[in-house]
Structure formats: structure tokens, C-alpha cells
Coordinates of C-alpha atoms and ligand atoms in Angstrom, one line a residue:
X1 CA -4.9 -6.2 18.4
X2 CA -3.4 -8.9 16.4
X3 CA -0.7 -9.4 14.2
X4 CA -1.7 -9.7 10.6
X5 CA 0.6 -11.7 8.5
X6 CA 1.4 -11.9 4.7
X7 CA 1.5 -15.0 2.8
X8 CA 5.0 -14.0 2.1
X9 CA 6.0 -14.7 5.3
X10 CA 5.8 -10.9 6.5
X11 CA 4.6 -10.7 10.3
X12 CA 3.9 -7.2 11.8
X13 CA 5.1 -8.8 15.2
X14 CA 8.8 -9.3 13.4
X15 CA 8.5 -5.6 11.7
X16 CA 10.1 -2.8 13.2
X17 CA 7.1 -0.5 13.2
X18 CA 6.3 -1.7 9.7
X19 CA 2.2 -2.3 9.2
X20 CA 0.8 -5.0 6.5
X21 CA 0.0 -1.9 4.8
X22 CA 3.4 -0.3 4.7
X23 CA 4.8 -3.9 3.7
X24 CA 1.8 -3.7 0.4
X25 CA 2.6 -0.4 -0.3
X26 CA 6.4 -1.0 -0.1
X27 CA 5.8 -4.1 -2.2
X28 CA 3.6 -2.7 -4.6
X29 CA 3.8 0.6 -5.0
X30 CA 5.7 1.4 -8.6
X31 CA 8.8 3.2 -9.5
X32 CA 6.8 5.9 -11.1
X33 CA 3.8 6.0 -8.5
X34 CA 1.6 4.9 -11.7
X35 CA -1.7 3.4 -10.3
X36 CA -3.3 1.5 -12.8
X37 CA -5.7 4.2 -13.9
X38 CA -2.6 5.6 -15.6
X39 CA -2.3 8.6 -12.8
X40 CA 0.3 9.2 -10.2
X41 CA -0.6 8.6 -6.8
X42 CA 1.5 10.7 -4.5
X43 CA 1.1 12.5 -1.4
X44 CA 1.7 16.0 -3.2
X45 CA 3.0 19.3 -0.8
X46 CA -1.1 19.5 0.5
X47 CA -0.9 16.8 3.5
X48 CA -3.4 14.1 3.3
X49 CA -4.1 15.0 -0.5
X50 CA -2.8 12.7 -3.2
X51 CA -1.8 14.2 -6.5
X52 CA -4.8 12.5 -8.7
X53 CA -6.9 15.2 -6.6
X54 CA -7.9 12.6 -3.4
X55 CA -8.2 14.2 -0.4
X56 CA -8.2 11.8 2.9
X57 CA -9.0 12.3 6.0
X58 CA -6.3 10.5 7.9
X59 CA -3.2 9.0 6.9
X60 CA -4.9 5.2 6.9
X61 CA -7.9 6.6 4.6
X62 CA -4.7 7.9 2.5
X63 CA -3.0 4.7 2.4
X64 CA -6.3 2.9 1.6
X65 CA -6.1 4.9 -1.5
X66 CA -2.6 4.2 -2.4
X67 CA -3.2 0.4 -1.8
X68 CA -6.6 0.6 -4.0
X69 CA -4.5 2.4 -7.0
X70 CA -1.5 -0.1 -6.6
X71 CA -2.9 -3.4 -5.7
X72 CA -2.9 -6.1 -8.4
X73 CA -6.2 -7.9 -8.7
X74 CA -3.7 -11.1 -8.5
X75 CA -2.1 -10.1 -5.5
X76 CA 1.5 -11.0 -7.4
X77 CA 4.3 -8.6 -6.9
X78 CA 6.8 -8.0 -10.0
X79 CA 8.9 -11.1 -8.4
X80 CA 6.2 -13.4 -8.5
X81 CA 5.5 -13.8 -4.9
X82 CA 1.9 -13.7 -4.0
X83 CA 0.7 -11.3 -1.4
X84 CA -2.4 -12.0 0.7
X85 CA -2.8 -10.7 4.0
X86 CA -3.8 -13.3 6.7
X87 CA -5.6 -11.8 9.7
Ligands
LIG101 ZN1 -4.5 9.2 -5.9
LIG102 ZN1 3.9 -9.8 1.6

């Protein structure tokens, strides 16, 4: 498997443990877990369901959901550095 990078200079081969989708959902994900549908995206008590009422299958399929919700279409976080996964 290869390390994926992030155009912000994030490596998975210099993270401890830390996935290119831990680092976007660490980046992105908001203070109030507000996706941009206006509805909270949480994992709720019920594992692998997220409070809007998504139920995953495994924890990836979860975190695909999370990244879908919190993912800007312009890939900017709130600091202005541009996030774009290089495989
Ligand atoms: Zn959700
Ligand atoms: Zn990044």
C-alpha cells in the first residue's frame, strides 16, 4: 500500500497511525459537526450509525460519510490551505 499525501504537506508515512482520512476529517470536520445539509453528523450511541439516520457498514463506509457531509467543494479549510489528496 502506498502512502497517500496531502497537498498540505501531510504524509501517512510521517503520521502516527493517522490516515488521509483522519487528517480530512480532523481538518474539516466543524465545531458543531454541521454538514452542509444543515444536519449533524455524529456517530450517535448506535455504532456505525451517524445521527442524520446513516447507518454504515464499517467504520471506512462511516467515515466516507462524514468526509461527503464535511468536504468543501473547494477543498479549502477555514485557514485557507487547500487540501487535495495525492495518491
Ligand atoms: Zn450523517
Ligand atoms: Zn491536508
Amino acid at each position: 500500500m502506498t502512502a497517500q499525501r496531502c497537498t498540505c504537506g501531510f504524509t501517512e508515512a510521517n503520521a502516527d497511525d493517522e490516515t488521509i482520512v483522519d487528517h480530512l476529517l480532523r481538518v474539516f470536520t466543524p465545531d458543531d459537526d454541521k454538514g452542509a445539509d444543515g444536519q449533524v453528523h455524529l456517530e450517535g450511541n448506535r455504532e456505525l450509525a451517524c445521527l442524520c439516520g446513516f447507518r454504515a457498514g464499517t467504520t471506512g463506509e462511516l467515515d466516507s460519510h462524514f468526509l461527503e457531509m464535511f468536504f468543501p467543494a473547494d477543498r479549502v479549510d477555514p485557514g485557507g490551505v487547500e487540501h487535495k489528496v495525492i495518491a
